JSON list of C-alpha atoms in Angstrom, two decimals:
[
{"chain": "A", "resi": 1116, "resn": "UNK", "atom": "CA", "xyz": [-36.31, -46.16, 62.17]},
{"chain": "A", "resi": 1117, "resn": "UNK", "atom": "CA", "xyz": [-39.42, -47.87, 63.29]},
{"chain": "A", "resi": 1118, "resn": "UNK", "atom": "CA", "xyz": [-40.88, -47.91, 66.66]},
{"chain": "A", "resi": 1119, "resn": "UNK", "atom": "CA", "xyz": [-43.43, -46.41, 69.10]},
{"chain": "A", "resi": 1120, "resn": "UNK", "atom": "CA", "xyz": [-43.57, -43.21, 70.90]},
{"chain": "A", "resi": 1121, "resn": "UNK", "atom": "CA", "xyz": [-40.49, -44.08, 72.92]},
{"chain": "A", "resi": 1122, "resn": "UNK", "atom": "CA", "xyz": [-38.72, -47.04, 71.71]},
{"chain": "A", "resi": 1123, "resn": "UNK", "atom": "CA", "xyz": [-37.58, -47.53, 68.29]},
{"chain": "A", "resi": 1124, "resn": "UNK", "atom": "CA", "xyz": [-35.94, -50.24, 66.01]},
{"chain": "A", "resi": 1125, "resn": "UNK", "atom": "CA", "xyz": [-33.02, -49.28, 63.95]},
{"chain": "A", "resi": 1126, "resn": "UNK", "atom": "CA", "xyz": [-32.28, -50.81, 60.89]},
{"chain": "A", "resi": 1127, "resn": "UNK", "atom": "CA", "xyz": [-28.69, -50.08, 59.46]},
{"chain": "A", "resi": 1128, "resn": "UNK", "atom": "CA", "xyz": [-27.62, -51.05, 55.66]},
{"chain": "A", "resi": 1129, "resn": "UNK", "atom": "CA", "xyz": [-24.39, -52.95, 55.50]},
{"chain": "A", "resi": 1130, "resn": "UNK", "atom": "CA", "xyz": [-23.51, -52.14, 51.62]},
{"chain": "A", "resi": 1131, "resn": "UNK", "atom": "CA", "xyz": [-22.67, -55.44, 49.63]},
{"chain": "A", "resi": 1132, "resn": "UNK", "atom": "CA", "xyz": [-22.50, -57.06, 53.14]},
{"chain": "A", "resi": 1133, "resn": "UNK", "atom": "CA", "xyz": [-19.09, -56.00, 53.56]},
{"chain": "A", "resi": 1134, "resn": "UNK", "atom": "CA", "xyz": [-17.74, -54.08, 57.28]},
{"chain": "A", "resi": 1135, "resn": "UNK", "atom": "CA", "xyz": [-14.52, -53.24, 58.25]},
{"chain": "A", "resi": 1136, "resn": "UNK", "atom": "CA", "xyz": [-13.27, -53.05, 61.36]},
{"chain": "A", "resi": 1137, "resn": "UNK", "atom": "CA", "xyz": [-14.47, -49.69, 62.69]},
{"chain": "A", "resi": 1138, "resn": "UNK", "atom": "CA", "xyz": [-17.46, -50.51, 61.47]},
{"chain": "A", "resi": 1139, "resn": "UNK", "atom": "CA", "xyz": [-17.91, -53.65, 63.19]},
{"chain": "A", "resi": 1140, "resn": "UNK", "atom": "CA", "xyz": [-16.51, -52.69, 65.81]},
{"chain": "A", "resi": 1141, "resn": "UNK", "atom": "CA", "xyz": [-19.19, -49.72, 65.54]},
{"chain": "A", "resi": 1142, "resn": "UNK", "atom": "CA", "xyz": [-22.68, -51.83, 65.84]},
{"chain": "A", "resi": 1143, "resn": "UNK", "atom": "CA", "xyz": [-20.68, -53.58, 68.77]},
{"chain": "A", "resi": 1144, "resn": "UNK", "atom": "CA", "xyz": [-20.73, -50.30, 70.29]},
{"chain": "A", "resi": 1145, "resn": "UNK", "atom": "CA", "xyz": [-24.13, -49.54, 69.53]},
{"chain": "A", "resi": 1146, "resn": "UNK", "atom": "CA", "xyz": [-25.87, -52.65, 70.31]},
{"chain": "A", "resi": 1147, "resn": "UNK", "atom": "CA", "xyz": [-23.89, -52.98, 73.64]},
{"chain": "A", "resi": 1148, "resn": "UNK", "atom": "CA", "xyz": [-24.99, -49.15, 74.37]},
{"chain": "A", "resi": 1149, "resn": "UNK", "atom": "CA", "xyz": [-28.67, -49.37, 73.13]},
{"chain": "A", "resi": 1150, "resn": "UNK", "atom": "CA", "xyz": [-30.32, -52.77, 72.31]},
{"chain": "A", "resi": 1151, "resn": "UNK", "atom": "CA", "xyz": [-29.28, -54.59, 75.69]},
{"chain": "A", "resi": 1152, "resn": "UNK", "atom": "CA", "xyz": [-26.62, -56.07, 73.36]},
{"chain": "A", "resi": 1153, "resn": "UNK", "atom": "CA", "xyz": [-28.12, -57.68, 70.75]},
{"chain": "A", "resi": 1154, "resn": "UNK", "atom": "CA", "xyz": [-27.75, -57.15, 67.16]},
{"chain": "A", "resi": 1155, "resn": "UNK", "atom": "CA", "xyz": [-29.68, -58.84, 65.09]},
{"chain": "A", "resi": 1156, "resn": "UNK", "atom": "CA", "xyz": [-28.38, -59.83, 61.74]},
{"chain": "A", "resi": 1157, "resn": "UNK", "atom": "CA", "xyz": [-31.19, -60.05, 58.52]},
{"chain": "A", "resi": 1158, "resn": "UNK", "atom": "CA", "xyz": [-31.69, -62.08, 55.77]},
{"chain": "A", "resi": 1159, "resn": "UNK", "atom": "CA", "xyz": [-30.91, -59.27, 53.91]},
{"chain": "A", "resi": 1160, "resn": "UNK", "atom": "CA", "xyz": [-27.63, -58.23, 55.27]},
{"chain": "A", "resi": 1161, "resn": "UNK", "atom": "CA", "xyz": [-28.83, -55.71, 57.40]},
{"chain": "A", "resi": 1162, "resn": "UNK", "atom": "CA", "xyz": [-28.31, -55.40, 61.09]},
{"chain": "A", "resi": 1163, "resn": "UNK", "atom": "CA", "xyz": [-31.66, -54.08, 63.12]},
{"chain": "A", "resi": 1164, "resn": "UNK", "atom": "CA", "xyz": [-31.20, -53.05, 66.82]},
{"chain": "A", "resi": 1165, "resn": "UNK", "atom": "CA", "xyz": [-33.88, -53.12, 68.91]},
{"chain": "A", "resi": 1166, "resn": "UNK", "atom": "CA", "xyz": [-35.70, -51.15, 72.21]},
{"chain": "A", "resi": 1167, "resn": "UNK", "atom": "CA", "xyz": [-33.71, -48.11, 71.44]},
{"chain": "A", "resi": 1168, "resn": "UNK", "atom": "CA", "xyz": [-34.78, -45.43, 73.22]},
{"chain": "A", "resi": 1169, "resn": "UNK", "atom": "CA", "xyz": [-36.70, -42.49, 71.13]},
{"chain": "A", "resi": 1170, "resn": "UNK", "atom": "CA", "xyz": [-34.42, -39.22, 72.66]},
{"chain": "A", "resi": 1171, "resn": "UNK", "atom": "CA", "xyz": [-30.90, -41.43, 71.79]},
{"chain": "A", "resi": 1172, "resn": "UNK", "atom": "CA", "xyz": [-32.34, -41.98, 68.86]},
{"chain": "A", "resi": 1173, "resn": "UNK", "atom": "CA", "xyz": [-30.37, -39.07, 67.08]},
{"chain": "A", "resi": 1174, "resn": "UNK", "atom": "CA", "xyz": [-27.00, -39.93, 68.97]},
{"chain": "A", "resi": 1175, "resn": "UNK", "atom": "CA", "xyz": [-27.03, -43.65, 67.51]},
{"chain": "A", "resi": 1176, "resn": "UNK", "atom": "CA", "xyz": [-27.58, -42.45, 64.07]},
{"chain": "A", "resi": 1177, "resn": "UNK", "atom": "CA", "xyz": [-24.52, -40.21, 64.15]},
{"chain": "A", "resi": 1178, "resn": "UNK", "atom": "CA", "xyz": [-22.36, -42.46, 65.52]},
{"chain": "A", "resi": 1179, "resn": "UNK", "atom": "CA", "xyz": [-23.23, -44.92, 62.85]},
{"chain": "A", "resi": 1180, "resn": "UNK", "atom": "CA", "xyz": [-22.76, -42.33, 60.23]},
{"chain": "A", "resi": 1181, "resn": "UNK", "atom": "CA", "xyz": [-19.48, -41.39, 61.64]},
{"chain": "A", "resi": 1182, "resn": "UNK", "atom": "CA", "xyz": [-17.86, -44.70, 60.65]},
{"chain": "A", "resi": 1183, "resn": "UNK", "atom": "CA", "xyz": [-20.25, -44.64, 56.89]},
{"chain": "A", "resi": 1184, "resn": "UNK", "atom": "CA", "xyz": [-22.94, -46.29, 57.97]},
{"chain": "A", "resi": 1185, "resn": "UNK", "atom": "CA", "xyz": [-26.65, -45.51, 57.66]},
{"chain": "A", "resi": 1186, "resn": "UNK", "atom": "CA", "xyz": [-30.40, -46.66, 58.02]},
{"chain": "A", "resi": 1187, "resn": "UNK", "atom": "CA", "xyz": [-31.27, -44.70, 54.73]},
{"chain": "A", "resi": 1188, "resn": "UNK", "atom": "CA", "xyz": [-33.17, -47.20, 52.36]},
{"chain": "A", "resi": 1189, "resn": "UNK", "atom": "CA", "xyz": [-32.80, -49.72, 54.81]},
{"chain": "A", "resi": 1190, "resn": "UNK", "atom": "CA", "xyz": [-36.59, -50.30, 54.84]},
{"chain": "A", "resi": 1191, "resn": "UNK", "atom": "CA", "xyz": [-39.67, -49.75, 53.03]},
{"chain": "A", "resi": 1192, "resn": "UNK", "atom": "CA", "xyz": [-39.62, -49.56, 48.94]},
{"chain": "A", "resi": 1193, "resn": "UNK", "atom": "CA", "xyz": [-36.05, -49.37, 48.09]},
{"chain": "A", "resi": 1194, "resn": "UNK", "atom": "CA", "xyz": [-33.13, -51.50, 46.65]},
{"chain": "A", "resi": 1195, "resn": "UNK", "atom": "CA", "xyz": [-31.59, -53.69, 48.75]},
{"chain": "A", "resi": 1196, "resn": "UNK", "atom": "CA", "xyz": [-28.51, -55.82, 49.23]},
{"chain": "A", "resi": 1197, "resn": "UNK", "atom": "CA", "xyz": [-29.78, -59.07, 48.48]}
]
């Protein structure tokens, strides 16, 4: 997560680039829900949703994790996908 004091940007790992279809189906949900509908897909197979606001913060996390998704090592000093 990286943001201000009341928006943040999310950045979830997609493992090997690979989603299935809840998963999908998942960041649909969540960028429909919380970034005005935009996902934005990176050059390193990550997908970073933006203007989320800082108290639903918590409540996007979990649903990502409910499907096996998660922003841990997504950023900073840590291996990545590509």
């Amino acid at each position: 997560m990286r943001g201000t004091k009341d928006i943040h940007m999310m950045r979830i790992k997609i493992p090997q680039g690979q989603l299935n279809a809840d998963q999908l189906e998942c960041l649909a949900d969540l960028a429909q829900a919380y970034s005005k509908g935009i996902g934005h897909l990176t050059t390193r197979q990550d997908m970073q949703l933006y203007w989320i606001p800082t108290s639903e913060a918590p409540q996007a996390m979990a649903k990502a994790a409910s499907v096996g998704l998660t922003t841990r090592e997504a950023c900073g000093n840590s291996v990545r996908n590509v």
